[in-house]
PDB file of C-alpha atoms and ligand atoms in Angstrom:
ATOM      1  CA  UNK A1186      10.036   1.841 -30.520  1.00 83.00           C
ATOM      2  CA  UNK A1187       6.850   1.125 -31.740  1.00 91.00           C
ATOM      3  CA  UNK A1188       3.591   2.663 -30.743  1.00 95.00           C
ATOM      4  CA  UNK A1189       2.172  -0.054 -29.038  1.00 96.00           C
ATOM      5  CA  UNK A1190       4.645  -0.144 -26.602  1.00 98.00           C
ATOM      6  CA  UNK A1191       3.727   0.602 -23.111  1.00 98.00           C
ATOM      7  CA  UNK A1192       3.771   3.468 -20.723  1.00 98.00           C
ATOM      8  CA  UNK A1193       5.209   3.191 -17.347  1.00 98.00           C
ATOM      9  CA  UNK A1194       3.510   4.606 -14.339  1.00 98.00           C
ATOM     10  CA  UNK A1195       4.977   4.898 -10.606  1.00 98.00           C
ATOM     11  CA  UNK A1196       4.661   5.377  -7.313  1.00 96.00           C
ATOM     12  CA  UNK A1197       5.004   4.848  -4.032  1.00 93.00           C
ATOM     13  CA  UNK A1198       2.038   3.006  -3.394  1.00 88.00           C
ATOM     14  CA  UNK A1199      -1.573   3.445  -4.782  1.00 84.00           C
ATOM     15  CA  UNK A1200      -1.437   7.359  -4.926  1.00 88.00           C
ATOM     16  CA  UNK A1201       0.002   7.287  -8.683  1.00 92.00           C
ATOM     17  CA  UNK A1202      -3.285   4.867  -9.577  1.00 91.00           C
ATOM     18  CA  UNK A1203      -4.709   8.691  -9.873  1.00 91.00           C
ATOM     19  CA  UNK A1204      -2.816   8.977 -12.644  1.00 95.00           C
ATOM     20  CA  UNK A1205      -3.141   5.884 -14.384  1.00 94.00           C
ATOM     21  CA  UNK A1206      -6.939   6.140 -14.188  1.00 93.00           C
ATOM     22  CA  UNK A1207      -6.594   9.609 -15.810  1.00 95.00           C
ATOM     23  CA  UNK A1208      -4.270   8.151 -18.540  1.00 97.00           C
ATOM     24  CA  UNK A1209      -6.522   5.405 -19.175  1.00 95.00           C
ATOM     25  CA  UNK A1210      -9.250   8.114 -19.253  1.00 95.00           C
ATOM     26  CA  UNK A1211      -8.081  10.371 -21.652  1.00 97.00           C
ATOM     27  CA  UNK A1212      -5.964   7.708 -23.457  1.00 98.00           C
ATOM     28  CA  UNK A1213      -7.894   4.116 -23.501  1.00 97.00           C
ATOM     29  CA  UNK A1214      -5.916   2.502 -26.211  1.00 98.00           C
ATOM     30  CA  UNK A1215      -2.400   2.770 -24.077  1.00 98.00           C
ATOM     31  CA  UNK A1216      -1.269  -0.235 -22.618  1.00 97.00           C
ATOM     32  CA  UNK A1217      -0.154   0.907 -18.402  1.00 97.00           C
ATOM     33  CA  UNK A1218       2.375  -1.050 -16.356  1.00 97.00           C
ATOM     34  CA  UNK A1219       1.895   0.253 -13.208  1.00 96.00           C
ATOM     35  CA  UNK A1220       5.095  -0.330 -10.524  1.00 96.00           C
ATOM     36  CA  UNK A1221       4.023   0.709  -6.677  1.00 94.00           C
ATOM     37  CA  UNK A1222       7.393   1.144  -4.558  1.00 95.00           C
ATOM     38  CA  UNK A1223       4.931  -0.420  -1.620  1.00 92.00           C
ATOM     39  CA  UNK A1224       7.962  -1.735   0.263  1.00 94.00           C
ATOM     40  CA  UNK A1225       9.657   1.919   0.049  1.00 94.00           C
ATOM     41  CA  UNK A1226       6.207   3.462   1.468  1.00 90.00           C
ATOM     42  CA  UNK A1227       6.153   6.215   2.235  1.00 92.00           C
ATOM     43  CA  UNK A1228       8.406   7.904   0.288  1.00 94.00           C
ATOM     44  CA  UNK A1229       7.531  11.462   1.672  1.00 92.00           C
ATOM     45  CA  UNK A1230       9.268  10.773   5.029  1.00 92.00           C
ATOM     46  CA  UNK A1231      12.723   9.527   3.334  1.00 95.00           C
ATOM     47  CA  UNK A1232      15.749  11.394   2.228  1.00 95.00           C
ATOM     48  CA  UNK A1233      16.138  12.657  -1.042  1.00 95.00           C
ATOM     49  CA  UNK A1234      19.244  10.085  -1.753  1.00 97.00           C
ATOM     50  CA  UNK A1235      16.734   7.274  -0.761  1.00 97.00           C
ATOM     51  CA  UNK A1236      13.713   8.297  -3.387  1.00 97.00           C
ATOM     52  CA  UNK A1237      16.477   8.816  -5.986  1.00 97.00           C
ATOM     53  CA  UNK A1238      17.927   5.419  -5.454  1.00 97.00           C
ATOM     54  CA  UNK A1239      14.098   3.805  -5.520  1.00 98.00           C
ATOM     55  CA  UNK A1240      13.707   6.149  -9.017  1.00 98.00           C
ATOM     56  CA  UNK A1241      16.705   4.752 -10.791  1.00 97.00           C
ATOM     57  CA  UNK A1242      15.880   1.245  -9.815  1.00 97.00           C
ATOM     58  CA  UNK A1243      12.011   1.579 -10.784  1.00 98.00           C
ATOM     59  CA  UNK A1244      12.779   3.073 -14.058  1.00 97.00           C
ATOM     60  CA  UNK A1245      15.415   0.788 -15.272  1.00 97.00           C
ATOM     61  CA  UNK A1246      12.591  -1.822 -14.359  1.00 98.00           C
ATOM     62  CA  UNK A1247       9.849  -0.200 -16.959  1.00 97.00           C
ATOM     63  CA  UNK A1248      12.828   0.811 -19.288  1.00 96.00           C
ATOM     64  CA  UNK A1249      13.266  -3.335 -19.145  1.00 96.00           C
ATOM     65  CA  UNK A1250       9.460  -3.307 -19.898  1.00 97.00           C
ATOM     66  CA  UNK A1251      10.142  -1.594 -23.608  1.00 97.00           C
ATOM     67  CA  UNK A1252       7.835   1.636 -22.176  1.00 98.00           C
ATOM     68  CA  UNK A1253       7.779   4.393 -24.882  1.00 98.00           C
ATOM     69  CA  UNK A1254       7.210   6.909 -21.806  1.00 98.00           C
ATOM     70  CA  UNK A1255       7.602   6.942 -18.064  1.00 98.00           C
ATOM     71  CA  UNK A1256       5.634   8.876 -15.625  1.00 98.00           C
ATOM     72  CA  UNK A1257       6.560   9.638 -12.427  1.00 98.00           C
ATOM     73  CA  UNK A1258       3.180   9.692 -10.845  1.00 98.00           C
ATOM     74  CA  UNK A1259       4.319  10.794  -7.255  1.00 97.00           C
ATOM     75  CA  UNK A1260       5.046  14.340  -6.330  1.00 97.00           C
ATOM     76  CA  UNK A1261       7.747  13.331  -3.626  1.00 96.00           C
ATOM     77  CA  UNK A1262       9.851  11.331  -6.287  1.00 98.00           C
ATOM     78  CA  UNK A1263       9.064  14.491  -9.449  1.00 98.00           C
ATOM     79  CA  UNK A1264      10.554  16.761  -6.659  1.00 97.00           C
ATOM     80  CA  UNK A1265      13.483  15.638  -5.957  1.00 97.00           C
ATOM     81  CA  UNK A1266      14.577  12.425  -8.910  1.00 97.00           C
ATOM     82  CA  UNK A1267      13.441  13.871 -11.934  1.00 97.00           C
ATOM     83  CA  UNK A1268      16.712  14.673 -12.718  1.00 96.00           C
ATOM     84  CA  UNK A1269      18.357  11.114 -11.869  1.00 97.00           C
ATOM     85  CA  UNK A1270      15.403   9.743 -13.955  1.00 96.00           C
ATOM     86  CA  UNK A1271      16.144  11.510 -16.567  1.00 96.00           C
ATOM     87  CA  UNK A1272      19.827  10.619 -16.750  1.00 94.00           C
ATOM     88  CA  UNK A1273      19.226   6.563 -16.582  1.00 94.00           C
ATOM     89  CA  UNK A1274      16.610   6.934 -19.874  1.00 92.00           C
ATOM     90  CA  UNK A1275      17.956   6.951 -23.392  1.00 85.00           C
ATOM     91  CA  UNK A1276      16.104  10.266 -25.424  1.00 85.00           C
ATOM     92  CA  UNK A1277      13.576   8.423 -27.257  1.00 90.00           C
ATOM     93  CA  UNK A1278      11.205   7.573 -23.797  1.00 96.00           C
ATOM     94  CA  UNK A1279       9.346  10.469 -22.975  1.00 97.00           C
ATOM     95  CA  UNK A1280       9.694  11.103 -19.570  1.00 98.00           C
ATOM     96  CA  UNK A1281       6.861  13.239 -17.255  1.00 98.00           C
ATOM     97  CA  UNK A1282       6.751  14.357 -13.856  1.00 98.00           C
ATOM     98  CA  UNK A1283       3.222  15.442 -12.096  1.00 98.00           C
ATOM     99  CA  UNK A1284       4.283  18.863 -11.209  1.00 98.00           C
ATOM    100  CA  UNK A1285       5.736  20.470 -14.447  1.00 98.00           C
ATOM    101  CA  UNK A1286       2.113  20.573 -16.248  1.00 97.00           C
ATOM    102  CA  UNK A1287       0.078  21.637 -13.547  1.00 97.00           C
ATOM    103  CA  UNK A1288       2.740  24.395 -12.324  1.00 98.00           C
ATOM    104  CA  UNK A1289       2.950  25.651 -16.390  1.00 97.00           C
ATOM    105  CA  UNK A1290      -1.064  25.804 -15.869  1.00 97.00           C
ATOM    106  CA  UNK A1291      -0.554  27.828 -12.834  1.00 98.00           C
ATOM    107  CA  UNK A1292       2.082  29.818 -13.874  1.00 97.00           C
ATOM    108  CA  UNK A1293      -0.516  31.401 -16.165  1.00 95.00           C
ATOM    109  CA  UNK A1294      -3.873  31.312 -15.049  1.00 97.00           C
ATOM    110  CA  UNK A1295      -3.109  32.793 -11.114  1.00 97.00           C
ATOM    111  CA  UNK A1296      -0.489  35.073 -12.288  1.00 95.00           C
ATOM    112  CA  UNK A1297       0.515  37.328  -9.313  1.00 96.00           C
ATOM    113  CA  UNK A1298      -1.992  35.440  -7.314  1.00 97.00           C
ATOM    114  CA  UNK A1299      -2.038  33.837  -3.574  1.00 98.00           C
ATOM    115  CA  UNK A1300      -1.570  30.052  -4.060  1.00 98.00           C
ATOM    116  CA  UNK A1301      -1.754  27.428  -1.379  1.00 98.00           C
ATOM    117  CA  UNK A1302       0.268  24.635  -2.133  1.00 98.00           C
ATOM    118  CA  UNK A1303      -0.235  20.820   0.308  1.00 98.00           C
ATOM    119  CA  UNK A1304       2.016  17.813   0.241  1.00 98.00           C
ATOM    120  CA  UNK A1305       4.339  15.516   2.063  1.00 95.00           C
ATOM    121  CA  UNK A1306       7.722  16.787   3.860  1.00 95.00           C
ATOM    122  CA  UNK A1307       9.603  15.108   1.550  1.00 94.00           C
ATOM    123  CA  UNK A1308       8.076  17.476  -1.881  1.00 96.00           C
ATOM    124  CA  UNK A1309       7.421  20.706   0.604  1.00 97.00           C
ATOM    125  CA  UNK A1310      10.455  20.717   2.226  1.00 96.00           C
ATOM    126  CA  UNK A1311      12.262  20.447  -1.683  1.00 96.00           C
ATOM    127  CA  UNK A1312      10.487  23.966  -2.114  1.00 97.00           C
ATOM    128  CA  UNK A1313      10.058  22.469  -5.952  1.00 97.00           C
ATOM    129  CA  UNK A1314       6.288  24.304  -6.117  1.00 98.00           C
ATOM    130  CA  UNK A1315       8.261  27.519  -4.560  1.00 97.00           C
ATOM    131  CA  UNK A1316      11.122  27.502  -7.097  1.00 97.00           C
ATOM    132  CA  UNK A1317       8.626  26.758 -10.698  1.00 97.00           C
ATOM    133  CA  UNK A1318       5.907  29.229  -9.480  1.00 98.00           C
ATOM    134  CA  UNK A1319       7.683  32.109  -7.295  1.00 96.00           C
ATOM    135  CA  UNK A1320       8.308  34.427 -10.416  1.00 97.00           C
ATOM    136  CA  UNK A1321       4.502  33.917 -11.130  1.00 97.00           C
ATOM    137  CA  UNK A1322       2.392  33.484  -8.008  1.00 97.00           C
ATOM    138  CA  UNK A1323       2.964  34.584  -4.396  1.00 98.00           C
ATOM    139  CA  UNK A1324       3.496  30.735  -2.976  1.00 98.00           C
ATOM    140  CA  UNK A1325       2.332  29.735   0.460  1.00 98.00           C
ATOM    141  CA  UNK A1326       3.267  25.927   1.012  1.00 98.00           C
ATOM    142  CA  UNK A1327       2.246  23.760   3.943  1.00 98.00           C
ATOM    143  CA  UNK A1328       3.049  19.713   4.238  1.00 98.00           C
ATOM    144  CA  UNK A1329       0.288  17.276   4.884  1.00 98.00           C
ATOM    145  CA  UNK A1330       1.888  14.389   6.695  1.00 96.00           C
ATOM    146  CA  UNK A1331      -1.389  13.018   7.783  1.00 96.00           C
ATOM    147  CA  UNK A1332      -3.345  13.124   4.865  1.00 96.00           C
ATOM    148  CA  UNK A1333      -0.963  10.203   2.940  1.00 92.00           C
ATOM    149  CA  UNK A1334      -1.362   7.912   5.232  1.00 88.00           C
ATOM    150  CA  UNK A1335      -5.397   8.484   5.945  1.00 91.00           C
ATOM    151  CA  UNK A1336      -6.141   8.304   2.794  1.00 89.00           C
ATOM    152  CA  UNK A1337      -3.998   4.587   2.173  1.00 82.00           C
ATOM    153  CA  UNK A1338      -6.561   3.599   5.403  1.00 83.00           C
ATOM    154  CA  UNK A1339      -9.510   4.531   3.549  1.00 85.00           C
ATOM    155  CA  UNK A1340     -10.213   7.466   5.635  1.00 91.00           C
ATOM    156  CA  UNK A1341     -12.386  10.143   3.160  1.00 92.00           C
ATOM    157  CA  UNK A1342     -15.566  11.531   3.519  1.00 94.00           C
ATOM    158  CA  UNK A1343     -16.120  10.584   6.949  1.00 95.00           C
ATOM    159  CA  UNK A1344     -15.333  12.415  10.210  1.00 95.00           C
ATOM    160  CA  UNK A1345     -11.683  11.960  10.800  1.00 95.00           C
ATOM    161  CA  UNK A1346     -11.029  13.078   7.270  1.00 96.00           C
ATOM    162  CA  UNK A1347     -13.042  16.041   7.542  1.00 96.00           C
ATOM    163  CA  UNK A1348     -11.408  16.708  11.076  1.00 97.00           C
ATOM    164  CA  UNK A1349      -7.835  16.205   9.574  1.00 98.00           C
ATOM    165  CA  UNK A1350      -8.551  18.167   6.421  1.00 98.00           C
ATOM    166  CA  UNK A1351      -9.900  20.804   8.090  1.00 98.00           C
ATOM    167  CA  UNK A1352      -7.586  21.479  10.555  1.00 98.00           C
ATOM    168  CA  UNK A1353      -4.331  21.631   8.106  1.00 98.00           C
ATOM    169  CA  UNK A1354      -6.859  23.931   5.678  1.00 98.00           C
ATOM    170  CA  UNK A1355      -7.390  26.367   8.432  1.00 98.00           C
ATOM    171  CA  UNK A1356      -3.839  26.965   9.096  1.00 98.00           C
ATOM    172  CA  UNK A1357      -3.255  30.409   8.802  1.00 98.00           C
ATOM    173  CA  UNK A1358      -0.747  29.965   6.547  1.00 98.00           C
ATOM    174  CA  UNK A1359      -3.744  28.516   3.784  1.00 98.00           C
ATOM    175  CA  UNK A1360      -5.178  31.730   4.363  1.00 98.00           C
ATOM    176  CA  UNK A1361      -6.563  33.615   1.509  1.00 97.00           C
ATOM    177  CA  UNK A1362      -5.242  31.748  -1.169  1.00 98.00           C
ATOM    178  CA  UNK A1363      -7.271  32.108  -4.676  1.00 98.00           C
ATOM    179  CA  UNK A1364      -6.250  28.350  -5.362  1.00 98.00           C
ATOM    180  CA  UNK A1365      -4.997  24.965  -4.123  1.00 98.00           C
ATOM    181  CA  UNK A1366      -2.722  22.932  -5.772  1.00 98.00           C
ATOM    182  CA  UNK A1367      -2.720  19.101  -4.217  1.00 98.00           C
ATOM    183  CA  UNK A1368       0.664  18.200  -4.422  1.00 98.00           C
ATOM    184  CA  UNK A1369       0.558  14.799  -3.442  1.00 97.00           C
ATOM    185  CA  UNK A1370      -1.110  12.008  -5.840  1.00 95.00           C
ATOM    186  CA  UNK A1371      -3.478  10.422  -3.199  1.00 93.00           C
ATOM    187  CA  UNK A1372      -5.143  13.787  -2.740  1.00 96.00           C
ATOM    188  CA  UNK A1373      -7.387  13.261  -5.739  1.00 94.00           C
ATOM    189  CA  UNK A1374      -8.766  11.191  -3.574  1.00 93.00           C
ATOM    190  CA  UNK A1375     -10.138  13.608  -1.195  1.00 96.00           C
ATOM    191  CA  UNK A1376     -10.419  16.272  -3.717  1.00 96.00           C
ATOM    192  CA  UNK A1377     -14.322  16.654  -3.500  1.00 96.00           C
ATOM    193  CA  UNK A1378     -13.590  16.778   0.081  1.00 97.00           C
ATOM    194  CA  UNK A1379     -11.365  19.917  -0.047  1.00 98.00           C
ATOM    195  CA  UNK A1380     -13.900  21.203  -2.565  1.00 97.00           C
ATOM    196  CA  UNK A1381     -16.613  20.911  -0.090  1.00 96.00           C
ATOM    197  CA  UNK A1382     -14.789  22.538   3.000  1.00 96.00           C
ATOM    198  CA  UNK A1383     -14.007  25.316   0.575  1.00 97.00           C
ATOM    199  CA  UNK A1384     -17.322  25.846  -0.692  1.00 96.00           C
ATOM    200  CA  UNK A1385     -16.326  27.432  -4.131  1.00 94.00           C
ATOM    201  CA  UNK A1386     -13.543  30.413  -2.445  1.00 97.00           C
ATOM    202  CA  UNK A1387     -11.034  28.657  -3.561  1.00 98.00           C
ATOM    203  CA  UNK A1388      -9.906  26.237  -6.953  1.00 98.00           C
ATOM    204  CA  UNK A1389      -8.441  23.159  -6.160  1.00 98.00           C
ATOM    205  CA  UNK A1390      -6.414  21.440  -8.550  1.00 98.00           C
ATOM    206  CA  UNK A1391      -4.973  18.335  -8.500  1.00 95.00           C
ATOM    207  CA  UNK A1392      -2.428  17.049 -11.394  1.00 96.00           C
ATOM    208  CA  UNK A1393      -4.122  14.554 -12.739  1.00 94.00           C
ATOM    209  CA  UNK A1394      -5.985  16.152 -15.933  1.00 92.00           C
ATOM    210  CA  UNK A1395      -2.412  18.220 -16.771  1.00 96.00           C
ATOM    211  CA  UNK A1396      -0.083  14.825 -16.752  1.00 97.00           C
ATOM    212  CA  UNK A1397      -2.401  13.224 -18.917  1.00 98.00           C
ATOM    213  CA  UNK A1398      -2.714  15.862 -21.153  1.00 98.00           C
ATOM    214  CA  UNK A1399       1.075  16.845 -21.634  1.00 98.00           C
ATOM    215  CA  UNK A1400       1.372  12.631 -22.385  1.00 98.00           C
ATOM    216  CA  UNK A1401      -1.007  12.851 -24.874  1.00 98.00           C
ATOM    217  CA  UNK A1402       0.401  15.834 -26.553  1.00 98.00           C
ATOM    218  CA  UNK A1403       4.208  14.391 -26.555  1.00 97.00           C
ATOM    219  CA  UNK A1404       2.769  11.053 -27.682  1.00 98.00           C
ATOM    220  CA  UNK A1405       0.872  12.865 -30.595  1.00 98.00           C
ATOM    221  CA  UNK A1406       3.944  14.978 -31.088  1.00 97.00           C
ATOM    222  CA  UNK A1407       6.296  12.371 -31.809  1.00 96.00           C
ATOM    223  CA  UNK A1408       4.045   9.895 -33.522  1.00 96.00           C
ATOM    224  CA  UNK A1409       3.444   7.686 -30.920  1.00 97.00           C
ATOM    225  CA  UNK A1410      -0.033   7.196 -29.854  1.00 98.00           C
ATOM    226  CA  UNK A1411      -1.449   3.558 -29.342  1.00 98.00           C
ATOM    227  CA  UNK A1412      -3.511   2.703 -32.338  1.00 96.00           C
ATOM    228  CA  UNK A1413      -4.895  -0.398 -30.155  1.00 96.00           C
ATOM    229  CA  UNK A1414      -3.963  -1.898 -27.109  1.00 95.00           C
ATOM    230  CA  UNK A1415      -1.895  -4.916 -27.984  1.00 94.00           C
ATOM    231  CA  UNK A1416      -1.155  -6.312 -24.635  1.00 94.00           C
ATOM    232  CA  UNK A1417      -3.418  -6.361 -21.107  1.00 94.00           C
ATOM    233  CA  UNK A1418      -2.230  -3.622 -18.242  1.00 94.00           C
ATOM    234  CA  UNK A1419       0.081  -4.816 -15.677  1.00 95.00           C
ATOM    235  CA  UNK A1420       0.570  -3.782 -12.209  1.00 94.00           C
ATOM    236  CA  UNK A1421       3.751  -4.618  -9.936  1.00 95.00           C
ATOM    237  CA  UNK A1422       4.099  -3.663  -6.516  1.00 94.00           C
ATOM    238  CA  UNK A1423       7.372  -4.414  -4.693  1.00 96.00           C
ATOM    239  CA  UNK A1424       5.316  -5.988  -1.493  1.00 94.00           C
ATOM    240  CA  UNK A1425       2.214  -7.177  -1.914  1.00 91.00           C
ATOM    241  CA  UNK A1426      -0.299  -7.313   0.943  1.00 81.00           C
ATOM    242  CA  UNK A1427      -3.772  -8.217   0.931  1.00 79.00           C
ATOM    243  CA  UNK A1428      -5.024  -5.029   2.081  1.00 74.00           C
ATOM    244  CA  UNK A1429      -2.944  -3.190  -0.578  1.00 75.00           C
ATOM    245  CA  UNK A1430      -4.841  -5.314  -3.299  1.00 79.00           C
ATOM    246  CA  UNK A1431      -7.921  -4.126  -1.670  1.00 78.00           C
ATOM    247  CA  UNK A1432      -6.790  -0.688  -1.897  1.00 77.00           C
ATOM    248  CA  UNK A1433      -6.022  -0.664  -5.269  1.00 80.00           C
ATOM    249  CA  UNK A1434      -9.713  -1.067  -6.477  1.00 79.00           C
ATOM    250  CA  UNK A1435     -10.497   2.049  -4.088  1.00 76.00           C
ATOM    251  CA  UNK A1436      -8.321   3.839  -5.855  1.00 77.00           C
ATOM    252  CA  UNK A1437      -8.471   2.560  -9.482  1.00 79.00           C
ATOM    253  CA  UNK A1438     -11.841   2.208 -10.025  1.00 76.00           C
ATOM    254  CA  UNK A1439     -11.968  -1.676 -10.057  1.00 77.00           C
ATOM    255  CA  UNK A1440      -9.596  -4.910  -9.658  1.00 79.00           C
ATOM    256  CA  UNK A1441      -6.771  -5.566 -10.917  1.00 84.00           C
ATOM    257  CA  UNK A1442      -4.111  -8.100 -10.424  1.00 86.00           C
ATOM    258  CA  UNK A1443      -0.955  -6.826  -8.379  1.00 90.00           C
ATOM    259  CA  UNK A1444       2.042  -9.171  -9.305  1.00 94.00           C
ATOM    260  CA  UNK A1445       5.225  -8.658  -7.046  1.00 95.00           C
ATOM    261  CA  UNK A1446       8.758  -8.044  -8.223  1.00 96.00           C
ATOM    262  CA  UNK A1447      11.857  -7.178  -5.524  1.00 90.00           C
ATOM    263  CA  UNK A1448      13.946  -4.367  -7.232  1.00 89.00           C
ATOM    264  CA  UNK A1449      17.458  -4.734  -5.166  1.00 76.00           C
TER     265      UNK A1449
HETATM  266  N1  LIG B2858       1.875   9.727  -3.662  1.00 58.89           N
HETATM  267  C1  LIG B2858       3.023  10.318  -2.998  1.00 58.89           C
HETATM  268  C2  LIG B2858       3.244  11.730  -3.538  1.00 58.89           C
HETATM  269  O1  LIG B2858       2.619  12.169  -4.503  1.00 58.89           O
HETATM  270  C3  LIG B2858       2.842  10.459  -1.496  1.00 58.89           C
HETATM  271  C4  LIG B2858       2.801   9.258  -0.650  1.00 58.89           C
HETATM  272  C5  LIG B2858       4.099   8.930   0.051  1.00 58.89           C
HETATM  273  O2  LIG B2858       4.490   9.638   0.990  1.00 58.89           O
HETATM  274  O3  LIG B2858       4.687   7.945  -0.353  1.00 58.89           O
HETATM  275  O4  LIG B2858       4.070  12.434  -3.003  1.00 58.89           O
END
C-alpha cells in the first residue's frame, strides 16, 4: 500500500470531524475520507449488535477506498466494534480507536487518582473506560445523553449549554474528580465550556491530541507517512441534509463538500 493512500475517519455524524481536524492538524500532508453514519444517528442510543453491524459496513466502505489506516473516531462505536473492526481488516491497515490512547495517557499520569469519565449510554453503559483504567484510577462514569444531541443543534456557549453542562457536572457522582475525560467526540466541542465551569480544579481531556498522535507514530513506525497529498479530502455521509452540511463547517473549521453513499 503506498503512502499516499488515504486514511479513513468515522462516525456517527459530525462528532468524529474532531478528529479529522486534529489529524489534519498534526498531519497536513494525509489525504482524509471522512464517512458520517448520519442515517444511523445517534449511535449512542442503539444496541451494541446495531453499531457493530454499521462498523463492518463503514469499514469495508474505506477498506474499498484503499485507506492505509482507519479510525474509529466515535467513542460509542471504539466501545463496543473495535473488535468486529478489527476482524473485517487485513493486517497491513492500521486500525485506531479514540479511547485506547487517551486511556494509556491516563493510565499513567492520574495513577490511583479520582477520574470522571462523560459519554453516551451506549459507551458508559459498555463500562469500556471502567475496564482499561480500573487497575489504574478510581473510575467514576456518568452518561451525557443530552449533550450529543445539543451540541449537533449548535447549542455551546450560550445558556442552555451552560444549564445542561452544569447540571450533569454537578452530579454528585462528578464529585471530586482530579480529571475529566470527554468520552464522546462532539465534546471537543464544548471543551472550553467544561473548562470554564471548572475553573482550573479539574483537567479535562478530550481524545483528540492522543488519536492523532498514536496515528502519527504507527504511520512513522511502519513507513507510511504521506510525503504529499496526492488526492483532495472526501467526505461521505449516509444522509445528507442541508442542515448537516451546515454543521459540518461548525465543526470542521470550514466547508466542505458532503457526497452521499447508502451502505445496505
Ligand atoms: N460521536 C459519538 C461518540 O463519540 C456520539 C454521538 C452519537 O450518539 O452518535 O460516541
Amino acid at each position: 500500500m503506498p503512502s499516499s493512500a488515504p486514511i479513513g475517519i468515522f462516525d456517527s455524524g459530525i462528532g468524529g470531524l474532531t478528529v479529522a481536524k486534529a489529524v489534519k492538524e498534526l498531519l497536513p500532508k494525509e489525504q482524509i475520507i471522512y464517512f458520517g453514519d448520519t442515517l444511523h444517528l445517534p449511535y449512542g442510543e442503539k444496541s451494541a449488535n446495531s453499531i457493530r453491524r454499521y462498523a463492518i459496513e463503514i469499514s469495508t466502505f474505506l477498506k474499498s477506498k484503499n485507506c492505509k489506516s482507519i479510525l474509529i473516531a466515535c467513542n460509542s462505536a471504539s466501545s463496543v466494534a473495535n473488535d468486529v473492526t478489527w476482524n473485517n481488516l487485513a493486517n497491513d491497515i492500521i486500525l485506531l480507536n479514540v479511547i485506547d490512547p487517551l486511556t494509556r495517557y491516563v493510565q499513567t499520569s492520574f495513577n490511583n487518582e479520582l477520574v470522571g469519565v462523560i459519554g453516551t449510554k451506549a459507551t458508559i453503559n459498555s463500562k469500556v473506560y471502567q475496564n482499561k483504567l480500573e487497575k489504574h484510577c478510581i473510575v467514576r462514569s456518568l452518561s451525557t445523553p443530552l449533550l450529543a444531541p445539543m451540541i449537533e443543534e449548535g447549542f455551546i456557549n450560550n445558556k442552555i449549554s451552560s444549564t445542561v453542562i452544569e447540571e450533569y457536572l454537578n452530579n454528585p457522582i462528578l464529585k471530586g474528580v482530579k480529571a475529566l475525560l470527554l468520552g464522546c467526540t462532539h465534546y471537543p466541542m464544548i471543551h472550553n465550556e467544561i473548562d470554564r465551569i471548572y475553573k482550573g480544579a479539574v483537567t479535562v481531556l478530550d481524545s483528540n491530541t492522543w488519536i492523532a498522535l498514536e496515528l502519527q507514530k504507527q504511520l512513522t513506525a511502519t513507513d507510511k507517512l504521506s510525503l504529499a497529498q496526492e488526492n483532495p479530502d472526501e467526505f461521505y455521509v449516509s444522509d445528507k441534509t442541508d442542515s448537516f452540511e451546515r454543521s459540518t463547517r461548525f465543526f470542521f473549521g470550514q466547508s466542505v463538500e458532503l457526497k452521499e453513499v447508502k451502505l445496505s
